Coordinates of N, CA and C in Angstrom, one line a residue:
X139 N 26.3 86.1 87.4 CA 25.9 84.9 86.8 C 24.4 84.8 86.6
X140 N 23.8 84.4 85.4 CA 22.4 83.8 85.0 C 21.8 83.2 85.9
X141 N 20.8 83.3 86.5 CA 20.2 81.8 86.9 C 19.2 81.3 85.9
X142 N 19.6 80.0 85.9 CA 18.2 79.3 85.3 C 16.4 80.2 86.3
X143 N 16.6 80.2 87.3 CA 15.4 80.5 87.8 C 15.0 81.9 86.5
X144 N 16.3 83.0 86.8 CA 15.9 84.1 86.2 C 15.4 83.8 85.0
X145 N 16.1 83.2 84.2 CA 15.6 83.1 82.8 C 14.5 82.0 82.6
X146 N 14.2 81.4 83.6 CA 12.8 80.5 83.2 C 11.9 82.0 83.7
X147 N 11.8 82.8 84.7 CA 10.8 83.7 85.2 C 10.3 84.2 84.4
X148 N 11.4 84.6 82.7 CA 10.7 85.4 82.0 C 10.8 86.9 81.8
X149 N 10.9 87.5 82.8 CA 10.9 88.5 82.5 C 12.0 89.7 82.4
X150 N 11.8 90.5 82.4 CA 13.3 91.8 81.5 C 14.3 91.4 83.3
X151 N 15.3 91.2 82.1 CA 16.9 91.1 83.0 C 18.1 92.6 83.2
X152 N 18.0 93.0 84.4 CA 18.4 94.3 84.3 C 19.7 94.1 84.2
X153 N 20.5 95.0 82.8 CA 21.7 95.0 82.9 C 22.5 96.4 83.1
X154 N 21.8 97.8 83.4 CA 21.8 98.6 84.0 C 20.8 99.6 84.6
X155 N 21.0 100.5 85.3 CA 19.8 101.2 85.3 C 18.8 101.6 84.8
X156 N 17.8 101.5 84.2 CA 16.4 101.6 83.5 C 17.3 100.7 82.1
X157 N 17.9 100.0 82.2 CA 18.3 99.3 81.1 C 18.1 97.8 81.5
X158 N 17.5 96.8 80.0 CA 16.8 95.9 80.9 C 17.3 94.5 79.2
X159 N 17.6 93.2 79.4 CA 17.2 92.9 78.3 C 16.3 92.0 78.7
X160 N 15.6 91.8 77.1 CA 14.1 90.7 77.4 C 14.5 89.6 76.4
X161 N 14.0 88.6 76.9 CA 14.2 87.2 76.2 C 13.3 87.3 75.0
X162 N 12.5 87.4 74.5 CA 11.4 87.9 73.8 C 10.6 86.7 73.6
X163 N 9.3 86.5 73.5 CA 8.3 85.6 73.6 C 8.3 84.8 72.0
X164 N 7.1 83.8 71.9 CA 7.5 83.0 70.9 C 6.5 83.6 69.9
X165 N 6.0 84.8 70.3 CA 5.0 85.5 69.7 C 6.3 86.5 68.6
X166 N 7.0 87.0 69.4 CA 8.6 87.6 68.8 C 9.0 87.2 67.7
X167 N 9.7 85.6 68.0 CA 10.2 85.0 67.3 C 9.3 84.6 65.8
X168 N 8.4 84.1 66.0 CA 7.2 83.9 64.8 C 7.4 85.0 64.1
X169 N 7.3 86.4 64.8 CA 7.4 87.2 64.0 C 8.3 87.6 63.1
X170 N 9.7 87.6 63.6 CA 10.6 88.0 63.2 C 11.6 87.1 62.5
X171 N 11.2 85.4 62.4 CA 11.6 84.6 61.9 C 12.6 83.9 62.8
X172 N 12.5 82.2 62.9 CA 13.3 81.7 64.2 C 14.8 82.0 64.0
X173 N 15.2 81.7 62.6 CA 16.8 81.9 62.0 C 17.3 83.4 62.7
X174 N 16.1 84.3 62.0 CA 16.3 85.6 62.2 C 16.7 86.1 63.8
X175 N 15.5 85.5 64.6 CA 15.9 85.7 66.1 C 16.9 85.7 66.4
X176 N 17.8 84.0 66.2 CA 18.8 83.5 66.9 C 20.0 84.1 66.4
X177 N 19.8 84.9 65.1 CA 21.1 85.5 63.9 C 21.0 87.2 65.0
X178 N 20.2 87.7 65.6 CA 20.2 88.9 65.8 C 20.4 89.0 67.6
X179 N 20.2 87.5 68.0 CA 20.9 87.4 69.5 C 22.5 87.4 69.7
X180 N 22.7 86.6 68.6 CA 24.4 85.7 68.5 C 25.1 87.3 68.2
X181 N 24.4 88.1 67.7 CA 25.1 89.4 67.3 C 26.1 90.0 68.8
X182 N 25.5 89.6 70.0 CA 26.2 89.5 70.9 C 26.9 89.0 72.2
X183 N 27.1 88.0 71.0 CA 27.8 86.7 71.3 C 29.2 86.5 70.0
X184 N 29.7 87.6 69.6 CA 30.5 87.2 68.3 C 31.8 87.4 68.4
X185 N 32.9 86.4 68.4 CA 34.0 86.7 68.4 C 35.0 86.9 67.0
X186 N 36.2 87.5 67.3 CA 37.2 88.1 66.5 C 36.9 87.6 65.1
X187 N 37.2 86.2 65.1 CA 37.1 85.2 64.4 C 35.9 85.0 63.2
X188 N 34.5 85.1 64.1 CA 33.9 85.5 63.4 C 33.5 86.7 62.6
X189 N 33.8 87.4 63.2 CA 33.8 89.5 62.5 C 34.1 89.3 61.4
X190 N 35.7 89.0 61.2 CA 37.3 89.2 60.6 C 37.8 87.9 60.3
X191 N 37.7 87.4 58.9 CA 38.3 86.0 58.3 C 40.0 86.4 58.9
X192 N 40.8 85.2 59.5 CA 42.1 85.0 59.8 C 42.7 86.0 58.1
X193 N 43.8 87.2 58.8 CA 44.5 88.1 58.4 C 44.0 89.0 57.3
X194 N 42.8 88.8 57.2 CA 42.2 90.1 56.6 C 42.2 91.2 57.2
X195 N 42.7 91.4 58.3 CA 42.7 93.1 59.0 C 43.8 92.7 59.7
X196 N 44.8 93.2 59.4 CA 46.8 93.4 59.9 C 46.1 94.3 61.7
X197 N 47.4 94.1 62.4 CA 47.0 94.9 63.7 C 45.9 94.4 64.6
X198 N 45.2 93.6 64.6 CA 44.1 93.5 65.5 C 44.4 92.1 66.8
X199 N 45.8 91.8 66.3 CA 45.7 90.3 67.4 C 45.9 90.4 69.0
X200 N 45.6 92.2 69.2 CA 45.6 92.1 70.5 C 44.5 93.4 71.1
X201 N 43.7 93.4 70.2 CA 42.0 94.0 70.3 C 41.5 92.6 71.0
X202 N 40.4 93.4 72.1 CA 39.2 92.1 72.7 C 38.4 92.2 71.6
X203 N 37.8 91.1 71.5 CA 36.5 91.1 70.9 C 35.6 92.0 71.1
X204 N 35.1 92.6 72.1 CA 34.6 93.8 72.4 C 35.1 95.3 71.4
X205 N 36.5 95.6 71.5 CA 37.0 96.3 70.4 C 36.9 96.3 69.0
X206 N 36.9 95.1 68.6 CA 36.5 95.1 67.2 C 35.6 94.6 67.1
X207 N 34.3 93.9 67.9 CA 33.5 94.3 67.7 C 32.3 96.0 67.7
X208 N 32.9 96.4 68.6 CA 32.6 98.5 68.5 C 33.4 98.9 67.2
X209 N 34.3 98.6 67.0 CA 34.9 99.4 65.8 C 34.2 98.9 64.6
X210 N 33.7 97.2 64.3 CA 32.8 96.9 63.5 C 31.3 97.8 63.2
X211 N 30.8 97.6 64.4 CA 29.6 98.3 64.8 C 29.2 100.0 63.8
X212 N 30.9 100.3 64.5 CA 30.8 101.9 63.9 C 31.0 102.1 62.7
X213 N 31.1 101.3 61.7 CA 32.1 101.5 60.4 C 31.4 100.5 59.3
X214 N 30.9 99.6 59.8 CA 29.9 98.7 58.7 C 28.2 99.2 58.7
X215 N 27.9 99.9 57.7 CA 26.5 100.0 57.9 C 25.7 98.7 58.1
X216 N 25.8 97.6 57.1 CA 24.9 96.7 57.5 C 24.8 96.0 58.9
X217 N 26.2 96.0 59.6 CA 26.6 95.2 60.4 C 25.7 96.2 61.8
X218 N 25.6 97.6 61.4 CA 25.5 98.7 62.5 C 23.5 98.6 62.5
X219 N 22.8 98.3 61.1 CA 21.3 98.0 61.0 C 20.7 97.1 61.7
X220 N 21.9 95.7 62.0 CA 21.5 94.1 62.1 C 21.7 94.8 64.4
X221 N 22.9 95.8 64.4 CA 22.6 96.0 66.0 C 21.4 96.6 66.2
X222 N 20.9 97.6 65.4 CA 19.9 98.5 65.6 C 18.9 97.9 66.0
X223 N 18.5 96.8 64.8 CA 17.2 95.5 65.1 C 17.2 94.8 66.3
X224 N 18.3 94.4 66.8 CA 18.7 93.6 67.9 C 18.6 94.2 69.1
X225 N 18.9 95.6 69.1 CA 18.8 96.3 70.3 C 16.7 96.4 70.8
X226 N 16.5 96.7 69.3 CA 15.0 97.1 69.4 C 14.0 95.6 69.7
X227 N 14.7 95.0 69.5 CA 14.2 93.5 69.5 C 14.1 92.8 71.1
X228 N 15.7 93.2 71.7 CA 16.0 92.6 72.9 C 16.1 93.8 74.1
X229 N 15.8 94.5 73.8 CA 16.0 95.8 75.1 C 14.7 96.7 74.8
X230 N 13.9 96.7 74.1 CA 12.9 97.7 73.2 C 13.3 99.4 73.7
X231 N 14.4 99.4 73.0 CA 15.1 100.9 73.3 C 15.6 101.3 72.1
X232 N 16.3 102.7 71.8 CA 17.7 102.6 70.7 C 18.8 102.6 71.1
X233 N 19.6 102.5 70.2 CA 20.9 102.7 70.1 C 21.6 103.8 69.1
X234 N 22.6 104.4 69.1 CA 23.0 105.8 68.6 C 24.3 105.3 68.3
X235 N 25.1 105.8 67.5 CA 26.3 105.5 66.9 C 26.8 106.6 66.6
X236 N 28.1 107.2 67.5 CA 28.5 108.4 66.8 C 30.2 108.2 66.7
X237 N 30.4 108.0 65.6 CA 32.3 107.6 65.6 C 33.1 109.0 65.6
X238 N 32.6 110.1 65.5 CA 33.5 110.9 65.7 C 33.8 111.2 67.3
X239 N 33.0 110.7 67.8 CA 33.8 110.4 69.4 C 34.0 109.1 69.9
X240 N 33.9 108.1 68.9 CA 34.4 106.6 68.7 C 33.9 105.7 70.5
X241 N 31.8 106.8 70.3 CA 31.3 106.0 71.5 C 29.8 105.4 70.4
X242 N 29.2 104.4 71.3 CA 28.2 103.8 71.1 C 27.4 104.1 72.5
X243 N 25.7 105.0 71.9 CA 24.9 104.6 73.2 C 23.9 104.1 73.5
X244 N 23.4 103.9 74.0 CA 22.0 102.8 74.2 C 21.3 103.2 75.1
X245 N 20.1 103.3 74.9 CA 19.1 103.3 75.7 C 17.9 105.0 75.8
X246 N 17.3 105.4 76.5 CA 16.9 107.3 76.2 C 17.0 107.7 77.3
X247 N 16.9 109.0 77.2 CA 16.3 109.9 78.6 C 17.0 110.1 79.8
X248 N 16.8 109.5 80.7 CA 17.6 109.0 81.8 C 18.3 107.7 81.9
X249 N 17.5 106.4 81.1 CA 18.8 105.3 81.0 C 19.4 105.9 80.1
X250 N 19.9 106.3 79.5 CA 20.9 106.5 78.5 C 22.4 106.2 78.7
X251 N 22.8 105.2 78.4 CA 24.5 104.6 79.4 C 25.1 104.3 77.7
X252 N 26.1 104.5 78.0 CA 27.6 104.0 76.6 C 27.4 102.3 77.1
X253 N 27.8 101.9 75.5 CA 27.9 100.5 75.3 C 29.2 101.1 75.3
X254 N 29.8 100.2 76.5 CA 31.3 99.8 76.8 C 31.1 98.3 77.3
X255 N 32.4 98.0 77.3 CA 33.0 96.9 77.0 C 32.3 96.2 78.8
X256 N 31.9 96.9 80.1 CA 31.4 96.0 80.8 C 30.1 95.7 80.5
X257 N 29.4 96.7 79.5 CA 27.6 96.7 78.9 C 27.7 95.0 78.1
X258 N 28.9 95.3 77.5 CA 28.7 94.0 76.2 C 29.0 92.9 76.7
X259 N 29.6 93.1 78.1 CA 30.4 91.2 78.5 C 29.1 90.5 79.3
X260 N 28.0 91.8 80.1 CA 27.1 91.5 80.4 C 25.9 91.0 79.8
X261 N 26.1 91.6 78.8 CA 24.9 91.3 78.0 C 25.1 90.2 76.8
X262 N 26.8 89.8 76.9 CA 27.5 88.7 76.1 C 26.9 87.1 77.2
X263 N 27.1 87.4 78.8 CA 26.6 86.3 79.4 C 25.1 86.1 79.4
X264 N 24.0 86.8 79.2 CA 23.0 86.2 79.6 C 22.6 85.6 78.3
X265 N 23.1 86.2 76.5 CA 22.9 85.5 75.7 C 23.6 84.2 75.3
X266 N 24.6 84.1 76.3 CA 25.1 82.7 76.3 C 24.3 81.5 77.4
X267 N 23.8 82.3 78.3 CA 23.0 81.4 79.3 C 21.6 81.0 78.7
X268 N 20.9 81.9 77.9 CA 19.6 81.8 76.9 C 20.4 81.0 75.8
X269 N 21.0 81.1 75.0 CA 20.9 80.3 74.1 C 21.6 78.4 74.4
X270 N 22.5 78.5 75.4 CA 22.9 77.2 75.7 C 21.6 76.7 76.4
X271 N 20.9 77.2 77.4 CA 19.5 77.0 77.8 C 18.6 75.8 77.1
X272 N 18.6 77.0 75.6 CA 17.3 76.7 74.7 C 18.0 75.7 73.6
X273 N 19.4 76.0 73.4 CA 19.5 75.5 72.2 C 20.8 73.7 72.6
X274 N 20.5 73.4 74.0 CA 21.7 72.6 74.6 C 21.7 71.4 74.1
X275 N 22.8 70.8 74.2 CA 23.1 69.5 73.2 C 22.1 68.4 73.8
X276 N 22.0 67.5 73.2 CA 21.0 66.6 73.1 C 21.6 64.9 73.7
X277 N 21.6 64.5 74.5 CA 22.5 63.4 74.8 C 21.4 61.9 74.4
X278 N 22.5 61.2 73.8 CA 22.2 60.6 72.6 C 22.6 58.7 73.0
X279 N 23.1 58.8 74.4 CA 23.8 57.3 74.7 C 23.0 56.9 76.0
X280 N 21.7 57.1 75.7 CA 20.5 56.5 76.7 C 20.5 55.4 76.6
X281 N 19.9 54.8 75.3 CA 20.2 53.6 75.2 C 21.1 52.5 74.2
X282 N 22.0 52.6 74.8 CA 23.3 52.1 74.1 C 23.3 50.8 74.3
X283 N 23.3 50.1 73.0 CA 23.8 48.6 73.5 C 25.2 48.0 73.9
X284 N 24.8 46.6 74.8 CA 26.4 46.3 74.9 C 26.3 44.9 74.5
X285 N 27.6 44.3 74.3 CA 27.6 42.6 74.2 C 27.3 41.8 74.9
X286 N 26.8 42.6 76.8 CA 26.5 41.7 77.4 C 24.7 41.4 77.6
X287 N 24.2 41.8 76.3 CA 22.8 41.8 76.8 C 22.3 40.7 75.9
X288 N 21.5 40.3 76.4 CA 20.6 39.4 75.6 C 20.1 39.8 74.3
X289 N 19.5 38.4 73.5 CA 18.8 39.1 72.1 C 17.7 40.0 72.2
X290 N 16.7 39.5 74.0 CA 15.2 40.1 74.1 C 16.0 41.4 74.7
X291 N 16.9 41.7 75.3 CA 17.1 43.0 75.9 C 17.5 44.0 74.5
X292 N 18.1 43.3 73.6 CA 18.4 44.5 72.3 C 17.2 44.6 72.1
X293 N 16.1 43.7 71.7 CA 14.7 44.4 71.4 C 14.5 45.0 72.0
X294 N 14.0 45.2 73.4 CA 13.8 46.2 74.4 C 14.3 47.1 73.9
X295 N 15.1 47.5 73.9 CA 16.2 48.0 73.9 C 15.9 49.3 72.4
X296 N 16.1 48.5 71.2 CA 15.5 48.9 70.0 C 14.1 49.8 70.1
X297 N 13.6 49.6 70.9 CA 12.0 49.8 71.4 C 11.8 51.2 72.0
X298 N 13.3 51.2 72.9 CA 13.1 52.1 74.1 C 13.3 53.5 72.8
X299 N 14.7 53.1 71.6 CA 15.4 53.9 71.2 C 14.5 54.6 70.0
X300 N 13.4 53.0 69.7 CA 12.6 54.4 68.6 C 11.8 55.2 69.5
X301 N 11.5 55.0 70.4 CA 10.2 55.6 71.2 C 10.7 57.0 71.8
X302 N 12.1 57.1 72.0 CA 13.1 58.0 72.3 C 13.2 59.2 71.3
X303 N 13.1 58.1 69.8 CA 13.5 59.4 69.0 C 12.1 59.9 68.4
X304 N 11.1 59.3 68.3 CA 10.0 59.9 68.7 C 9.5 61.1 69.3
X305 N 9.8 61.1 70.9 CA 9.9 61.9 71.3 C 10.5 63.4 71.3
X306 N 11.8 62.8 70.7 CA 12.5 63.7 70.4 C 12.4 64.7 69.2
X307 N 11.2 63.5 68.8 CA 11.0 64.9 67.4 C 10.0 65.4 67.9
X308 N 9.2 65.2 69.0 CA 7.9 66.3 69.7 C 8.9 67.5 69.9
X309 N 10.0 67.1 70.8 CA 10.5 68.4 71.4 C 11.0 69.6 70.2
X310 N 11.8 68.9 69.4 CA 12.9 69.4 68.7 C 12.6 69.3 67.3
X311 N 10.9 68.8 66.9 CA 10.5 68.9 65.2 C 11.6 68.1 64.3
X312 N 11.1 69.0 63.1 CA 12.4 68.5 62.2 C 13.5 69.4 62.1
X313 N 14.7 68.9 62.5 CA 15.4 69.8 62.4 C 16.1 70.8 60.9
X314 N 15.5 70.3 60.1 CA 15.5 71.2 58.8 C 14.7 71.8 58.2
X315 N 13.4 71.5 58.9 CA 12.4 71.9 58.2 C 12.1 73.4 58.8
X316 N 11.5 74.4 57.9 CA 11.1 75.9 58.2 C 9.7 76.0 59.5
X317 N 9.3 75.0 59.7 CA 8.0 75.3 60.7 C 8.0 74.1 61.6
X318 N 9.6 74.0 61.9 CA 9.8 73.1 63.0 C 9.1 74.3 64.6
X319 N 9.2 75.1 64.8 CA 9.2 75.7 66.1 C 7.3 75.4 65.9
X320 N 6.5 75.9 65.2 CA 5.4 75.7 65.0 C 5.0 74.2 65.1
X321 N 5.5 73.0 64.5 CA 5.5 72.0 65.4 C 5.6 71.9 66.8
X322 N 6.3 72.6 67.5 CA 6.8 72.6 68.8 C 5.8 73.0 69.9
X323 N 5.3 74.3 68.7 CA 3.7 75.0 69.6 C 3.2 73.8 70.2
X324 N 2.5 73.1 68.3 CA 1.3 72.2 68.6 C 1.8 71.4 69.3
X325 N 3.0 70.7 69.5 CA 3.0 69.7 70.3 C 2.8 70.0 71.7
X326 N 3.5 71.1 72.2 CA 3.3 71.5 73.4 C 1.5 72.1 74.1
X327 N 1.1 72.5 72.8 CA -0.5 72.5 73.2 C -1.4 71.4 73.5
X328 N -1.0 70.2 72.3 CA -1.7 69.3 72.5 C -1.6 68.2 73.6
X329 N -0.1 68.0 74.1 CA 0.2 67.8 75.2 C -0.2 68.3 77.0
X330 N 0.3 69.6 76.5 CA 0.4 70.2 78.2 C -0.9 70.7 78.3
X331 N -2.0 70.7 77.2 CA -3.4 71.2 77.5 C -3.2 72.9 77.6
X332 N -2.6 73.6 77.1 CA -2.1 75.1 77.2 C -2.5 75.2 75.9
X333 N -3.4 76.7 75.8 CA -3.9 77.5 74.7 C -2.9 78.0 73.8
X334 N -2.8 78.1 72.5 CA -1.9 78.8 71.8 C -1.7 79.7 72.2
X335 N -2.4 81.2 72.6 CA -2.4 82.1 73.3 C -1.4 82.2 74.3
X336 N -1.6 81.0 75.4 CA -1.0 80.8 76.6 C 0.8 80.8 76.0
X337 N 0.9 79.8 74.8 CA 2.2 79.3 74.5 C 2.8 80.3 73.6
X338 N 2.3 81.3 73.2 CA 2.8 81.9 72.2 C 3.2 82.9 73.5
X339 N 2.5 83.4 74.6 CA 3.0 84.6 75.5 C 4.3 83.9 76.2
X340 N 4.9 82.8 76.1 CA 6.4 82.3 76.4 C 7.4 82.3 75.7
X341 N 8.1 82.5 76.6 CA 9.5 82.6 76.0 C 10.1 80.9 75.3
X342 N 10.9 81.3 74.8 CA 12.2 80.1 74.4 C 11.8 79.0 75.4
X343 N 13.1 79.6 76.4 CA 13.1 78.6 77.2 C 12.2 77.7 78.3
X344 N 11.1 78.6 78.0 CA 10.1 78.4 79.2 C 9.5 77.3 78.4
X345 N 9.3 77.3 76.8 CA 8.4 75.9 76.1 C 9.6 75.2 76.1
X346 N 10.5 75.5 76.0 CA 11.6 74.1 75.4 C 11.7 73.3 76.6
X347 N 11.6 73.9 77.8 CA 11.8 73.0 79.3 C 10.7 72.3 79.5
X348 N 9.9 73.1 79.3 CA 8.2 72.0 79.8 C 8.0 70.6 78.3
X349 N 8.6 71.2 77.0 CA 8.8 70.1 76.1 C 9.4 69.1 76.8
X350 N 10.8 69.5 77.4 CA 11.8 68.3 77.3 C 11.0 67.9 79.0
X351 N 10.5 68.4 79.7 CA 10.2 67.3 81.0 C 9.2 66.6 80.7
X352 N 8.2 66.9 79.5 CA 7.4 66.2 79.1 C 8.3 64.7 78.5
X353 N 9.4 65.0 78.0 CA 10.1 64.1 77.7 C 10.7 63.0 78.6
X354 N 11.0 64.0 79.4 CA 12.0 63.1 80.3 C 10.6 62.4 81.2
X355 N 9.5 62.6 81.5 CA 8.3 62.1 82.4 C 8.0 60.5 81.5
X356 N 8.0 61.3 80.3 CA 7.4 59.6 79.3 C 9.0 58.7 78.7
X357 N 10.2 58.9 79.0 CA 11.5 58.1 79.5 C 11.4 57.3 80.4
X358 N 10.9 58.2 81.6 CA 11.1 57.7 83.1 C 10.2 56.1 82.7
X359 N 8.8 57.1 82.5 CA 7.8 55.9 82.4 C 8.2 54.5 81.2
X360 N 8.6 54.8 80.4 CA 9.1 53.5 78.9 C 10.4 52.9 79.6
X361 N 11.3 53.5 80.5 CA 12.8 52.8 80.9 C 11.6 51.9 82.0
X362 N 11.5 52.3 82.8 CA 10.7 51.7 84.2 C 9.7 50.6 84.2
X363 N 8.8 50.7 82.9 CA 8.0 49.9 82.8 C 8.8 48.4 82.0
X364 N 9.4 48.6 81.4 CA 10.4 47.8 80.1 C 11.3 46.9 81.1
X365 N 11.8 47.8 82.2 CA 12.8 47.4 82.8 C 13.0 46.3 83.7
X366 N 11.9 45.3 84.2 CA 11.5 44.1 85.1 C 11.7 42.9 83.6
X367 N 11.9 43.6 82.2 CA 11.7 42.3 81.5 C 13.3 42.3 80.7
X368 N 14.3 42.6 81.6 CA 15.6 42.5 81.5 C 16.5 42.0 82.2
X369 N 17.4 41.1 81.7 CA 18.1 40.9 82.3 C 19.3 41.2 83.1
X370 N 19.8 42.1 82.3 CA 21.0 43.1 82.6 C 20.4 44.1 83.6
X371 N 21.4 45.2 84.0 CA 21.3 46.1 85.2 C 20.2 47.6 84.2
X372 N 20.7 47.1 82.7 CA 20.1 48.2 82.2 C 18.6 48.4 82.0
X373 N 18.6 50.0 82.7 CA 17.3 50.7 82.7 C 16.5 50.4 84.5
X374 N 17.7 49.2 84.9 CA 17.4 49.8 86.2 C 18.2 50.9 87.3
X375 N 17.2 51.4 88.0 CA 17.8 52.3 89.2 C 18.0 53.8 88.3
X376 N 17.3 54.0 87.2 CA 17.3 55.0 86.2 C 16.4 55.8 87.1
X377 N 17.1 57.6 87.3 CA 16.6 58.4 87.6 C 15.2 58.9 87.6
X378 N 14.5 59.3 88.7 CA 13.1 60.0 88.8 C 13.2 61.4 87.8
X379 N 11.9 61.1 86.9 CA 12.2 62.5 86.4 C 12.4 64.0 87.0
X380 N 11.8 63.5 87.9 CA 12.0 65.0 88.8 C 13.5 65.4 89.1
X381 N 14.4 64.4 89.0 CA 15.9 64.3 89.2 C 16.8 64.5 87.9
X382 N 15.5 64.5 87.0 CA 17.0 64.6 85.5 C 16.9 66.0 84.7

């Protein structure tokens, strides 16, 4: 299993002997485009379903995902270029494809190990622990009204929720726009006092957490301060940020 510790640390995650994957920094991603990143992580994260539209390929309803994903791998050029990238992207190694012995291998020299099916389940979990990480749902019923609150507590209340979504566009930009993660930079520079330099040598997850505790520190403070001019229970006994 992942730990959050590991993947906040940063650095290369060994998934075999001289074989390693790297989260890649936000210097990476700029580079290579944020869509593009998260399109060439998910690559090992893909099930049946998505490969193979329902009964376009007769015979396969009792292949793992792993299977038809390697049989894809070997037999689709484009699909075999988008691993190539991804391998060189997240492991900075190659990968070799040879179907006439219907193996895949990865890595050089002395790491040199077959992509089999325990290589892919491993390297299937840590991209699911990185991307639910960085990319995790957003909980949206902080401040919820109810019928039992007063007219000045809905103001409050109104108050807490623009200030909330505010915030939320520090962390998270716009969500449709193309230079939302570059919003993310500045915000996180202008905020945490950290050099572009500094923020661009981070990973994903390492800005998106210091974003969102920036968030959750200026919650604590807007629920807490608000909260003596209410009458209901709400917004009190609300968690220390250090607790959420």
């Amino acid at each position: 299993m992942i730990s959050l510790g590991m993947l906040l640390e940063g650095g290369p995650i060994p998934v075999t002997q001289g074989t390693s994957f790297y989260q890649g920094t936000i210097r990476d991603i700029m580079t290579v485009g944020e869509e593009n990143y998260w399109s060439l992580m998910k690559i090992w994260d893909l099930t049946t379903a998505e490969m193979i539209p329902d009964g376009a390929v007769q015979g396969i309803e009792n292949l793992s995902d792993f299977d038809v994903w390697k049989t894809y791998a070997l037999a689709v050029p484009d699909f075999q270029n988008r691993v190539k990238l991804s391998v060189r992207l997240f492991f900075h190694t190659k990968i070799e494809f040879l179907p006439i012995s219907n193996t895949i291998m990865i890595g050089e020299n002395d790491s040199l190990v077959e992509l089999n099916n325990s290589f892919y389940m491993l390297v299937q979990s840590i991209v699911k622990a990185v991307m639910e990480t960085a990319l995790g749902k957003q909980e949206n019923d902080q401040y919820k009204e109810t019928d039992q609150m007063s007219e000045r507590e809905k103001q409050i209340i109104a108050k807490m929720k623009a200030s909330a979504e505010k915030l939320n566009r520090i962390k998270n930009g716009d969500q449709d726009a193309k230079d939302r993660l570059v919003k993310q930079i500045v915000s996180l520079v202008a905020i945490g006092k950290y050099t572009f330099q500094e923020v661009y040598d981070m990973t994903i997850i390492q800005m998106m957490l210091l974003l969102k505790k920036y968030v959750d520190i200026q919650q604590y403070e807007l629920v807490t301060a608000l909260s003596p001019y209410m009458d209901s229970k709400k917004g009190q006994g609300v968690k220390h940020w250090l607790d959420t």
